[in-house]
Amino acid sequence: MQADGRRGDPRYLPIGEHGLIGDLRTVALVGTNGTIDWYCCPRFDAPSVFGSILDADRGGSFELAADVPYTTKQFYFPDTNVLITRFFADDGVGEIQDFMPVERDNTEVDRHRLIRRVTVVRGRLPFRALVAPRFDYGRLPHTVTQDGGLTVFTSPTLGLTLSSSVPVEHDGRDAAARFVLREGERAVFALDRAAPGVEPRGCPLEQAEELFTATVAFWRKWLSASRYRGRWREIVHRSALTLKLLTYAPTGGIVAAPTTSLPEQIGGRRNWDYRYVWVRDAAFCVYALLRLGFTEEAEAFMGFLDKHVRLDGSCPAGPLQIMYGIDGRRELPEEELPHLEGYRGSRPVRVGNDAVGQLQLDIYGALIDSVYLYNKWGTPISSRRWDELCTLVDWVCAHWDQPDEGVWETRGGRKNFTYSRLMCWVAIERAMRMAIQRGLPADMPRWRESRDAIYRDIMEHGWSERLQGFVQHAGEEVLDAAVLMMPLAKFVSPTDPKWLSTLDVLGDALVSDSLVYRYDPEQSPDGLEGPEGTFSICSFWYVEALSRAGRLDEARLAFEKMLTYANHLGLYAEQIGQTGEQLGNFPQAFTHLALISAAFNLDHALG
């Protein structure tokens, strides 16, 4: 059966019908039907082992479910990233507890354990399991053998071992099991990477219990550092836990999303690989986590920059790339995987990202703002890091007036984007604050001259008298939700008449039931075909802009409405579609960090 691109293809769950588990090195998506349909091993950007979310027939999956008609409910064990999928059937109630223990020993960085614990809490239920890995995005063959109670999957590049407390059979390619549990009984499946030189290990029921307890304790201890006590504590903490899951512990990098090629339009071509460290996204994550009191993640990201980001002033796109690999690598060649049909027929499936070579000037403001906040709320900036920051600021002073590809990574040519100019202003202004506060050496006359020149440029060329609003870029009267960052970045007063007029214009043109489109692709061609959904980070920016403008009733209503568009676990993809579905890579860091910021500021405004 071939996919026809219909949203209702029964072989694919909706994107939002998934939960996320992980071990700070990689993640797995678990569907509400109990199937793991996305898992890359041993790290975020490795080729997929289970990828049926991108091709139901060729991608591979780990199915585990009740073997009778059922309905399900999925939720997280409170204050953790341990996921529970509950099955309701005529003869009983069963649960799958999915989690990945977080290894503390750095010698174990390449050894991962995915544990699926099955239990019946009422009655009696039969279950079935099918473990069908497809290595290297389904491109590599593999063999299956059994050795001492372990089922071993071996491909030319990766091996996995499956231990199980119930009998497992295999056909040379996949492993399967059928079993019955009564009330109070449990079964365990544990999938490990077969690391070279590491002895394969089983997972008895007692050990699974110990690992479950330790994993719960890890997440609760981490979350206990949160200082947030506001009105939306549960959803804010879920966003924080999600951002933490997107952190690659060995380097401190934070991925924009843990998936690739989930479409922004079903059947469309807006499909990208987000499993990398975008400077912008990671810097904003640092801001959100610092707001809540998590300084360790900010320090780890600063360490990532320190160790892996080479400031090369000779590069045409500037001393910073817009993104890096989670290990700091600079080359991320983009390729298409034509053998995969894509989610519900949404070709192409892409790995790598050619946008790595784009010029996006806004990243300097995002990064320097995060350094400014880390200097303020975390650890004072070191002398060496200050020298590096001065290099960045000097480069911005010399290049802020260049056209670039902009924050949305358009592939329609470089333009003089207002948002890019805004964030160049932020870069210089925050550096000047640090220099003054700490008495640090800086070329203040030059910085001040450039900062003021950018301000005047935006006020003159970024403003449309006819629209009575700030526009996407100079020369054309096109709106862009990115300018919602103007008051958030303290560029303009949130009650400035020009800004209040812009807020009204954006509300009329780009807002639909609290949901915000980032721009109109027909008015501002971005080099790609087809429409897209509303952009969830923009929706939360809109909430914060309303809040800062004193329109608190509108802000609270818009925020509460946005919360109803989350999935059943409080997770968001990149976009919301026409009928309220999650679209794009999932879950997306950008959305969750903006939720945290909006909740924090709205709480403060409401008192």
Coordinates of C-alpha atoms in Angstrom, one line a residue:
M1 CA 0.0 0.0 0.0
Q2 CA 1.5 3.3 -1.0
A3 CA 0.8 6.6 0.9
D4 CA -1.3 9.1 -1.1
G5 CA -0.5 12.1 1.1
R6 CA -3.8 12.1 2.8
R7 CA -3.8 13.3 6.4
G8 CA -5.9 10.3 7.3
D9 CA -3.5 7.5 6.2
P10 CA -4.1 5.0 8.9
R11 CA -0.5 3.8 8.9
Y12 CA 0.6 7.0 10.5
L13 CA -0.4 8.5 13.9
P14 CA -0.9 12.3 13.9
I15 CA 2.4 14.0 14.8
G16 CA 0.9 15.2 18.1
E17 CA 0.0 11.7 19.1
H18 CA 3.4 11.1 20.5
G19 CA 5.4 11.4 23.8
L20 CA 9.1 11.9 24.2
I21 CA 11.6 10.0 26.3
G22 CA 15.4 10.4 26.3
D23 CA 18.7 10.1 28.1
L24 CA 20.4 13.5 27.3
R25 CA 22.1 11.9 24.3
T26 CA 19.2 10.8 22.1
V27 CA 15.5 10.4 22.3
A28 CA 12.6 8.2 21.2
L29 CA 9.1 9.1 20.1
V30 CA 6.4 6.8 21.6
G31 CA 3.0 6.8 19.9
T32 CA -0.3 6.7 21.8
N33 CA -0.6 3.2 20.4
G34 CA 2.5 2.0 22.2
T35 CA 4.8 2.0 19.1
I36 CA 8.2 3.6 19.1
D37 CA 8.4 5.0 15.6
W38 CA 11.4 7.3 15.9
Y39 CA 14.7 6.5 17.6
C40 CA 18.3 7.4 16.5
C41 CA 21.2 5.5 18.2
P42 CA 23.6 6.4 19.7
R43 CA 22.8 10.1 19.5
F44 CA 20.3 12.7 18.2
D45 CA 21.9 13.1 14.7
A46 CA 22.7 9.4 14.2
P47 CA 20.8 7.5 11.5
S48 CA 17.5 6.2 12.6
V49 CA 17.0 2.6 13.9
F50 CA 13.2 3.1 14.2
G51 CA 11.9 5.5 11.6
S52 CA 8.4 4.4 10.7
I53 CA 7.2 8.0 11.3
L54 CA 8.9 8.8 8.0
D55 CA 8.0 5.5 6.2
A56 CA 5.5 3.1 7.7
D57 CA 6.7 0.2 5.6
R58 CA 10.5 0.8 5.4
G59 CA 11.4 2.8 8.5
G60 CA 11.3 0.3 11.3
S61 CA 9.5 0.4 14.7
F62 CA 9.2 -1.2 18.1
E63 CA 5.5 -2.2 18.6
L64 CA 4.2 -3.0 22.0
A65 CA 0.5 -3.1 22.8
A66 CA -2.4 -5.0 24.2
D67 CA -3.4 -7.9 21.9
V68 CA -7.1 -7.1 22.1
P69 CA -9.3 -4.1 21.2
Y70 CA -8.3 -1.2 23.4
T71 CA -8.4 2.5 24.0
T72 CA -5.3 4.3 25.4
K73 CA -4.3 7.3 27.5
Q74 CA -0.8 8.6 27.6
F75 CA 0.8 10.7 30.4
Y76 CA 4.0 11.4 32.2
F77 CA 4.9 10.1 35.6
P78 CA 4.6 13.4 37.6
D79 CA 7.6 15.8 37.3
T80 CA 9.6 13.4 35.1
N81 CA 10.3 12.3 31.6
V82 CA 9.1 8.8 32.3
L83 CA 6.2 8.1 29.9
I84 CA 3.1 6.0 30.7
T85 CA 0.9 4.6 28.0
R86 CA -2.2 3.0 29.5
F87 CA -4.4 0.5 27.7
F88 CA -8.1 0.1 28.6
A89 CA -9.7 -3.2 27.4
D90 CA -12.8 -5.2 28.3
D91 CA -10.8 -7.6 30.5
G92 CA -8.4 -5.3 32.2
V93 CA -6.1 -2.2 32.3
G94 CA -2.4 -2.4 31.4
E95 CA 0.4 0.1 31.2
I96 CA 3.7 0.5 29.4
Q97 CA 6.3 2.5 31.3
D98 CA 8.9 3.9 28.8
F99 CA 12.1 5.5 29.9
M100 CA 15.8 5.8 29.2
P101 CA 18.1 5.8 32.3
V102 CA 20.4 8.8 32.3
E103 CA 24.0 7.6 32.5
R104 CA 26.2 9.6 34.9
D105 CA 29.5 7.9 34.0
N106 CA 31.1 9.6 31.0
T107 CA 32.6 6.2 30.0
E108 CA 29.1 5.2 29.1
V109 CA 28.3 8.0 26.7
D110 CA 27.9 5.7 23.7
R111 CA 25.9 3.0 25.6
H112 CA 22.2 3.6 25.7
R113 CA 19.4 1.7 27.3
L114 CA 15.7 2.0 26.2
I115 CA 13.5 0.2 28.8
R116 CA 9.9 -0.7 28.2
R117 CA 8.2 -2.1 31.3
V118 CA 4.7 -3.7 30.9
T119 CA 2.3 -4.2 33.8
V120 CA -1.3 -5.0 34.3
V121 CA -3.0 -3.0 37.1
R122 CA -6.5 -4.5 36.8
G123 CA -7.7 -7.8 35.4
R124 CA -5.8 -9.9 32.8
L125 CA -4.5 -8.8 29.4
P126 CA -2.6 -10.4 26.5
F127 CA 0.2 -8.3 24.9
R128 CA 2.2 -8.5 21.6
A129 CA 5.6 -7.1 20.8
L130 CA 7.4 -6.7 17.5
V131 CA 10.9 -5.3 17.4
A132 CA 11.7 -4.4 13.8
P133 CA 14.8 -2.2 13.5
R134 CA 15.8 -0.8 10.1
F135 CA 19.4 0.5 10.4
D136 CA 20.7 3.6 8.7
Y137 CA 17.3 5.0 7.8
G138 CA 16.4 1.6 6.4
R139 CA 19.4 1.5 4.0
L140 CA 21.5 -1.2 5.7
P141 CA 20.6 -4.9 6.1
H142 CA 21.0 -6.7 9.4
T143 CA 21.0 -10.2 10.9
V144 CA 19.4 -11.5 14.1
T145 CA 20.8 -14.1 16.4
Q146 CA 20.0 -15.3 19.9
D147 CA 22.7 -15.7 22.5
G148 CA 22.2 -16.5 26.2
G149 CA 18.7 -15.1 26.4
L150 CA 19.6 -12.0 24.4
T151 CA 18.4 -11.2 20.9
V152 CA 21.2 -9.5 18.9
F153 CA 20.5 -7.3 15.9
T154 CA 23.7 -6.7 13.9
S155 CA 24.2 -4.3 11.0
P156 CA 27.5 -3.2 9.4
T157 CA 27.6 0.0 11.5
L158 CA 25.5 -0.7 14.6
G159 CA 24.4 -3.5 16.9
L160 CA 21.6 -3.7 19.3
T161 CA 20.8 -6.3 22.0
L162 CA 17.3 -7.0 23.2
S163 CA 16.7 -8.6 26.6
S164 CA 13.3 -9.7 27.6
S165 CA 11.6 -11.3 30.7
V166 CA 9.3 -13.2 28.3
P167 CA 10.2 -15.6 25.5
V168 CA 11.1 -13.9 22.2
E169 CA 11.2 -15.5 18.7
H170 CA 12.8 -14.1 15.5
D171 CA 12.6 -14.8 11.8
G172 CA 16.1 -13.6 10.9
R173 CA 15.0 -10.0 10.6
D174 CA 12.5 -9.1 13.3
A175 CA 11.8 -10.3 16.8
A176 CA 8.3 -10.9 18.3
A177 CA 6.7 -12.0 21.5
R178 CA 3.2 -12.7 22.7
F179 CA 2.4 -13.0 26.4
V180 CA -0.3 -12.7 29.0
L181 CA -0.1 -10.8 32.3
R182 CA -2.4 -10.9 35.2
E183 CA -3.0 -8.1 37.8
G184 CA 0.3 -7.2 39.5
E185 CA 2.5 -9.1 37.0
R186 CA 5.2 -7.4 34.9
A187 CA 7.3 -7.9 31.8
V188 CA 10.4 -6.0 30.7
F189 CA 12.0 -5.3 27.4
A190 CA 15.4 -3.5 27.3
L191 CA 17.1 -2.5 24.2
D192 CA 20.9 -1.7 24.4
R193 CA 23.5 -0.5 22.0
A194 CA 26.0 -3.3 21.5
A195 CA 29.1 -1.2 22.1
P196 CA 32.5 -2.6 21.1
G197 CA 34.3 -4.1 24.1
V198 CA 31.2 -3.8 26.4
E199 CA 29.7 -7.0 27.7
P200 CA 26.0 -7.5 26.7
R201 CA 23.7 -7.2 29.7
G202 CA 20.2 -8.4 30.5
C203 CA 17.6 -6.5 32.5
P204 CA 15.9 -8.6 35.2
L205 CA 12.6 -7.3 36.7
E206 CA 14.4 -6.2 39.9
Q207 CA 17.0 -4.2 37.9
A208 CA 14.3 -2.6 35.8
E209 CA 12.6 -1.5 39.1
E210 CA 15.9 0.0 40.3
L211 CA 16.4 1.9 37.1
F212 CA 12.9 3.2 37.0
T213 CA 13.3 4.5 40.6
A214 CA 16.7 6.1 39.7
T215 CA 15.3 7.7 36.5
V216 CA 12.3 9.2 38.4
A217 CA 14.6 10.5 41.1
F218 CA 17.0 12.1 38.5
W219 CA 14.2 14.1 36.8
R220 CA 12.6 15.2 40.0
K221 CA 15.9 16.3 41.5
W222 CA 16.6 18.3 38.3
L223 CA 13.2 19.9 38.2
S224 CA 13.4 20.8 41.9
A225 CA 15.9 23.6 41.0
S226 CA 13.1 25.5 39.3
R227 CA 12.1 28.9 40.8
Y228 CA 8.9 29.2 38.9
R229 CA 5.8 29.3 41.2
G230 CA 3.4 31.0 38.8
R231 CA -0.1 30.2 37.6
W232 CA 0.9 27.7 34.8
R233 CA 3.4 25.7 36.8
E234 CA 2.6 22.3 35.3
I235 CA 2.9 23.4 31.6
V236 CA 6.0 25.5 32.3
H237 CA 7.7 22.6 34.0
R238 CA 6.8 20.3 31.2
S239 CA 8.4 22.7 28.7
A240 CA 11.5 22.9 30.9
L241 CA 11.7 19.1 31.1
T242 CA 11.3 19.0 27.3
L243 CA 14.1 21.5 26.7
K244 CA 16.4 19.5 29.0
L245 CA 15.6 16.3 26.9
L246 CA 16.9 18.3 23.9
T247 CA 20.3 18.8 25.5
Y248 CA 23.3 16.7 24.4
A249 CA 25.1 16.2 27.7
P250 CA 28.6 15.3 26.3
T251 CA 29.0 18.8 24.8
G252 CA 26.2 21.0 26.2
G253 CA 24.7 21.6 22.7
I254 CA 20.9 22.0 22.5
V255 CA 19.1 20.7 19.4
A256 CA 16.3 22.7 17.8
A257 CA 14.2 19.5 17.6
P258 CA 15.0 15.8 17.8
T259 CA 13.4 14.8 14.4
T260 CA 13.9 15.4 10.7
S261 CA 11.6 16.0 7.8
L262 CA 8.3 16.1 9.7
P263 CA 6.4 18.3 7.3
E264 CA 5.1 21.9 7.7
Q265 CA 2.4 20.9 5.2
I266 CA 1.1 17.4 4.7
G267 CA 2.3 16.3 1.2
G268 CA 4.5 19.4 0.9
R269 CA 8.3 19.9 0.6
R270 CA 8.9 22.1 3.6
N271 CA 10.7 19.3 5.4
W272 CA 14.0 19.9 7.2
D273 CA 16.5 18.3 9.6
Y274 CA 16.5 20.0 12.9
R275 CA 18.8 17.7 14.9
Y276 CA 21.5 20.3 15.2
V277 CA 22.6 23.2 17.4
W278 CA 21.2 26.4 16.1
V279 CA 23.0 29.3 17.8
R280 CA 19.7 31.2 18.0
D281 CA 17.5 28.5 19.3
A282 CA 20.1 27.3 21.9
A283 CA 20.8 30.9 23.1
F284 CA 17.0 31.5 23.6
C285 CA 16.8 28.1 25.4
V286 CA 19.6 29.4 27.8
Y287 CA 17.5 32.5 28.4
A288 CA 14.3 30.5 29.2
L289 CA 16.1 28.1 31.5
L290 CA 18.0 30.9 33.3
R291 CA 14.6 32.5 33.9
L292 CA 13.6 29.4 35.8
G293 CA 16.8 29.1 37.8
F294 CA 18.6 26.4 35.8
T295 CA 22.2 27.8 35.5
E296 CA 23.9 24.4 34.8
E297 CA 22.5 24.2 31.2
A298 CA 23.6 27.8 30.5
E299 CA 27.1 27.0 31.7
A300 CA 27.1 23.8 29.6
F301 CA 26.1 25.7 26.4
M302 CA 28.8 28.3 27.1
G303 CA 31.2 25.4 27.3
F304 CA 29.9 24.2 24.0
L305 CA 30.7 27.5 22.4
D306 CA 34.1 27.6 24.1
K307 CA 35.2 24.2 22.9
H308 CA 33.5 23.7 19.6
V309 CA 32.8 27.1 18.0
R310 CA 35.8 28.5 16.2
L311 CA 35.5 32.3 15.7
D312 CA 36.7 32.6 12.2
G313 CA 36.6 36.3 11.0
S314 CA 37.6 35.3 7.5
C315 CA 34.4 33.3 6.8
P316 CA 32.1 35.1 4.4
A317 CA 29.1 34.4 6.6
G318 CA 30.8 35.8 9.6
P319 CA 32.7 34.5 12.6
L320 CA 29.7 32.4 13.6
Q321 CA 27.8 29.8 11.7
I322 CA 24.1 29.7 12.2
M323 CA 24.2 26.1 13.3
Y324 CA 26.7 23.3 14.3
G325 CA 26.6 19.6 14.8
I326 CA 26.0 18.5 18.3
D327 CA 29.7 17.6 18.5
G328 CA 30.6 21.1 17.1
R329 CA 31.2 20.0 13.6
R330 CA 30.8 22.7 10.9
E331 CA 29.9 20.6 7.9
L332 CA 26.3 19.4 7.7
P333 CA 25.8 18.4 4.0
E334 CA 22.1 18.0 3.1
E335 CA 20.9 15.0 1.2
E336 CA 17.6 13.5 0.3
L337 CA 16.6 9.9 1.1
P338 CA 14.5 8.9 -1.9
H339 CA 13.7 5.4 -0.7
L340 CA 11.6 6.8 2.2
E341 CA 8.1 8.1 1.3
G342 CA 8.0 10.7 4.1
Y343 CA 5.4 11.2 6.8
R344 CA 2.1 10.6 5.1
G345 CA 3.7 10.9 1.7
S346 CA 5.5 14.2 2.4
R347 CA 8.6 13.9 0.3
P348 CA 11.5 14.6 0.4
V349 CA 13.0 13.2 3.6
R350 CA 16.2 15.2 4.2
V351 CA 19.2 14.6 6.5
G352 CA 21.7 17.4 7.0
N353 CA 20.9 21.0 6.4
D354 CA 22.2 23.3 3.6
A355 CA 21.1 26.3 5.6
V356 CA 24.3 26.0 7.6
G357 CA 26.1 28.3 5.1
Q358 CA 23.4 31.1 5.2
L359 CA 24.1 34.5 6.6
Q360 CA 21.7 35.2 9.4
L361 CA 22.7 38.3 11.3
D362 CA 20.2 37.9 14.1
I363 CA 22.2 35.1 15.7
Y364 CA 24.7 37.6 17.1
G365 CA 22.1 39.3 19.1
A366 CA 20.6 36.1 20.3
L367 CA 24.0 34.8 21.4
I368 CA 25.3 38.0 23.0
D369 CA 22.0 38.5 24.9
S370 CA 22.3 35.0 26.4
V371 CA 25.9 35.7 27.4
Y372 CA 24.7 39.0 29.0
L373 CA 22.0 37.1 31.0
Y374 CA 24.4 34.4 32.0
N375 CA 26.8 37.1 33.2
K376 CA 23.9 38.6 35.1
W377 CA 22.3 35.5 36.6
G378 CA 25.0 32.9 36.4
T379 CA 28.8 33.4 36.3
P380 CA 30.6 36.6 35.5
I381 CA 32.1 36.5 32.0
S382 CA 35.8 35.6 31.9
S383 CA 38.4 37.9 30.3
R384 CA 39.0 35.5 27.4
R385 CA 35.3 35.1 26.6
W386 CA 35.0 38.9 26.8
D387 CA 37.8 39.3 24.2
E388 CA 35.9 36.8 21.9
L389 CA 32.6 38.7 22.5
C390 CA 34.4 41.9 21.5
T391 CA 35.4 40.2 18.2
L392 CA 31.8 39.4 17.5
V393 CA 30.6 42.9 18.3
D394 CA 33.3 44.5 16.2
W395 CA 32.2 42.3 13.3
V396 CA 28.5 43.2 13.8
C397 CA 29.5 46.9 13.8
A398 CA 31.1 46.4 10.4
H399 CA 28.5 44.2 8.8
W400 CA 25.0 45.0 10.3
D401 CA 23.8 46.7 7.1
Q402 CA 24.3 43.7 4.8
P403 CA 21.3 41.9 3.4
D404 CA 20.9 38.3 4.8
E405 CA 18.6 35.3 4.7
G406 CA 16.8 36.2 7.9
V407 CA 15.6 34.4 10.9
W408 CA 13.2 32.2 8.9
E409 CA 16.0 30.8 6.7
T410 CA 14.2 31.8 3.5
R411 CA 15.6 30.4 0.3
G412 CA 14.4 33.2 -1.8
G413 CA 17.5 35.5 -1.7
R414 CA 19.0 37.9 0.8
K415 CA 17.1 41.0 1.9
N416 CA 17.4 43.8 4.5
F417 CA 15.3 42.1 7.2
T418 CA 14.1 44.3 10.0
Y419 CA 14.5 41.5 12.5
S420 CA 18.1 41.0 11.6
R421 CA 18.9 44.7 12.1
L422 CA 17.0 44.5 15.4
M423 CA 19.1 41.7 16.8
C424 CA 22.3 43.4 15.6
W425 CA 21.2 46.3 17.8
V426 CA 20.7 43.9 20.6
A427 CA 24.2 42.4 20.2
I428 CA 25.8 45.8 20.5
E429 CA 23.5 47.2 23.2
R430 CA 24.0 44.1 25.5
A431 CA 27.7 44.2 25.1
M432 CA 27.8 47.9 26.0
R433 CA 25.8 47.1 29.1
M434 CA 28.3 44.4 30.2
A435 CA 31.2 46.7 29.5
I436 CA 29.7 49.5 31.7
Q437 CA 28.5 47.2 34.5
R438 CA 31.8 45.4 34.8
G439 CA 34.2 48.2 33.7
L440 CA 35.4 46.0 30.8
P441 CA 37.5 47.5 28.0
A442 CA 35.6 48.2 24.8
D443 CA 35.6 50.5 21.7
M444 CA 32.6 52.3 23.1
P445 CA 32.5 55.2 20.7
R446 CA 32.4 52.8 17.7
W447 CA 29.9 50.6 19.4
R448 CA 27.6 53.5 20.3
E449 CA 27.8 55.0 16.8
S450 CA 26.8 51.6 15.2
R451 CA 24.1 51.0 17.7
D452 CA 22.5 54.4 17.1
A453 CA 22.9 54.0 13.3
I454 CA 20.9 50.7 13.4
Y455 CA 18.2 52.3 15.5
R456 CA 17.8 55.1 13.1
D457 CA 17.8 52.7 10.1
I458 CA 15.0 50.6 11.6
M459 CA 12.9 53.6 12.5
E460 CA 13.3 55.1 9.0
H461 CA 13.4 52.1 6.6
G462 CA 11.7 49.4 8.7
W463 CA 8.6 51.6 9.2
S464 CA 5.7 51.9 6.8
E465 CA 3.6 55.0 6.9
R466 CA 0.9 53.5 4.8
L467 CA 0.6 50.4 7.0
Q468 CA 1.4 52.2 10.2
G469 CA 3.6 49.4 11.3
F470 CA 7.1 48.0 11.2
V471 CA 7.6 45.7 8.2
Q472 CA 9.6 42.6 7.3
H473 CA 12.3 44.3 5.4
A474 CA 13.1 47.6 3.8
G475 CA 11.6 48.4 0.4
E476 CA 8.4 46.3 0.6
E477 CA 5.3 46.6 2.8
V478 CA 5.2 43.0 4.0
L479 CA 4.4 42.1 7.6
D480 CA 6.5 39.7 9.7
A481 CA 5.7 38.4 13.2
A482 CA 9.4 38.4 14.0
V483 CA 9.0 42.2 14.8
L484 CA 7.0 41.1 17.9
M485 CA 10.5 40.8 19.4
M486 CA 11.0 44.6 19.3
P487 CA 9.5 45.3 22.8
L488 CA 10.7 42.0 24.1
A489 CA 14.3 42.9 23.2
K490 CA 13.8 46.4 24.7
F491 CA 14.4 48.1 21.4
V492 CA 11.1 50.0 21.7
S493 CA 8.9 50.8 24.6
P494 CA 5.9 48.4 24.7
T495 CA 3.6 51.4 24.8
D496 CA 5.3 53.5 22.1
P497 CA 2.5 54.7 19.7
K498 CA 4.4 53.3 16.7
W499 CA 4.6 49.9 18.4
L500 CA 1.0 49.8 19.6
S501 CA 0.0 50.6 16.0
T502 CA 2.2 47.7 14.7
L503 CA 0.7 45.4 17.3
D504 CA -2.8 46.2 15.9
V505 CA -1.7 45.8 12.3
L506 CA -0.1 42.4 13.1
G507 CA -3.2 41.3 15.0
D508 CA -5.4 42.1 12.0
A509 CA -3.2 40.5 9.3
L510 CA -1.4 37.6 10.9
V511 CA -3.4 36.4 13.9
S512 CA -6.1 33.8 13.8
D513 CA -7.7 32.8 17.1
S514 CA -4.5 33.6 19.0
L515 CA -2.5 31.7 16.5
V516 CA 0.1 33.7 14.6
Y517 CA 1.4 33.2 11.1
R518 CA 5.0 34.3 10.8
Y519 CA 4.4 36.0 7.4
D520 CA 2.4 35.6 4.2
P521 CA 4.4 33.5 1.7
E522 CA 2.4 34.9 -1.2
Q523 CA 3.3 38.5 -0.3
S524 CA 6.9 37.5 0.6
P525 CA 8.1 34.6 -1.5
D526 CA 10.5 32.4 0.4
G527 CA 11.7 30.2 -2.4
L528 CA 9.4 27.3 -1.5
E529 CA 6.0 26.2 -2.7
G530 CA 2.8 25.8 -0.7
P531 CA 1.3 27.3 2.5
E532 CA 2.3 26.6 6.1
G533 CA 0.6 26.6 9.5
T534 CA 0.8 29.2 12.2
F535 CA 4.1 29.4 13.9
S536 CA 3.8 28.6 17.6
I537 CA 6.8 30.6 18.8
C538 CA 5.2 33.7 17.2
S539 CA 1.9 33.0 19.0
F540 CA 3.8 33.1 22.4
W541 CA 5.7 36.2 21.3
Y542 CA 2.3 37.8 20.6
V543 CA 1.1 36.9 24.1
E544 CA 4.2 38.5 25.6
A545 CA 3.9 41.7 23.4
L546 CA 0.2 42.1 24.5
S547 CA 1.2 41.6 28.1
R548 CA 4.0 44.2 28.0
A549 CA 1.6 46.6 26.3
G550 CA -0.7 46.3 29.3
R551 CA -3.5 44.5 27.3
L552 CA -3.6 41.8 30.0
D553 CA -7.1 40.4 29.3
E554 CA -6.2 39.8 25.7
A555 CA -2.8 38.4 26.6
R556 CA -4.2 35.9 29.1
L557 CA -6.9 34.8 26.7
A558 CA -4.4 34.3 23.9
F559 CA -2.1 32.4 26.2
E560 CA -4.9 30.1 27.5
K561 CA -6.1 29.5 24.0
M562 CA -2.5 28.5 22.9
L563 CA -2.3 26.0 25.8
T564 CA -5.4 24.2 24.3
Y565 CA -3.4 23.6 21.1
A566 CA -0.7 21.6 22.9
N567 CA -0.9 17.9 22.5
H568 CA -2.2 15.6 25.3
L569 CA 1.2 15.8 27.1
G570 CA 1.7 19.6 26.8
L571 CA 4.1 19.3 23.8
Y572 CA 4.3 21.4 20.7
A573 CA 5.6 20.9 17.2
E574 CA 6.9 23.9 15.2
Q575 CA 3.5 24.8 13.7
I576 CA -0.3 24.4 14.1
G577 CA -2.2 23.4 11.0
Q578 CA -5.5 24.6 9.7
T579 CA -7.5 22.1 11.7
G580 CA -5.4 22.4 14.9
E581 CA -3.0 19.6 14.2
Q582 CA 0.7 19.7 15.1
L583 CA 2.9 20.2 12.0
G584 CA 6.7 20.2 11.6
N585 CA 9.5 18.7 13.7
F586 CA 8.4 17.6 17.1
P587 CA 8.8 18.7 19.8
Q588 CA 10.4 22.0 19.0
A589 CA 12.6 23.9 21.4
F590 CA 11.7 27.3 20.0
T591 CA 8.1 26.9 20.9
H592 CA 8.7 25.6 24.5
L593 CA 11.2 28.3 25.3
A594 CA 8.7 31.0 24.1
L595 CA 6.0 29.4 26.2
I596 CA 8.2 29.7 29.3
S597 CA 9.0 33.4 28.6
A598 CA 5.4 34.3 27.9
A599 CA 4.2 32.6 31.1
F600 CA 6.9 34.2 33.2
N601 CA 6.2 37.7 31.9
L602 CA 2.4 37.3 32.0
D603 CA 2.6 36.1 35.6
H604 CA 4.6 39.1 36.5
A605 CA 2.2 41.5 34.8
L606 CA -0.9 39.9 36.4
G607 CA 0.8 40.2 39.8

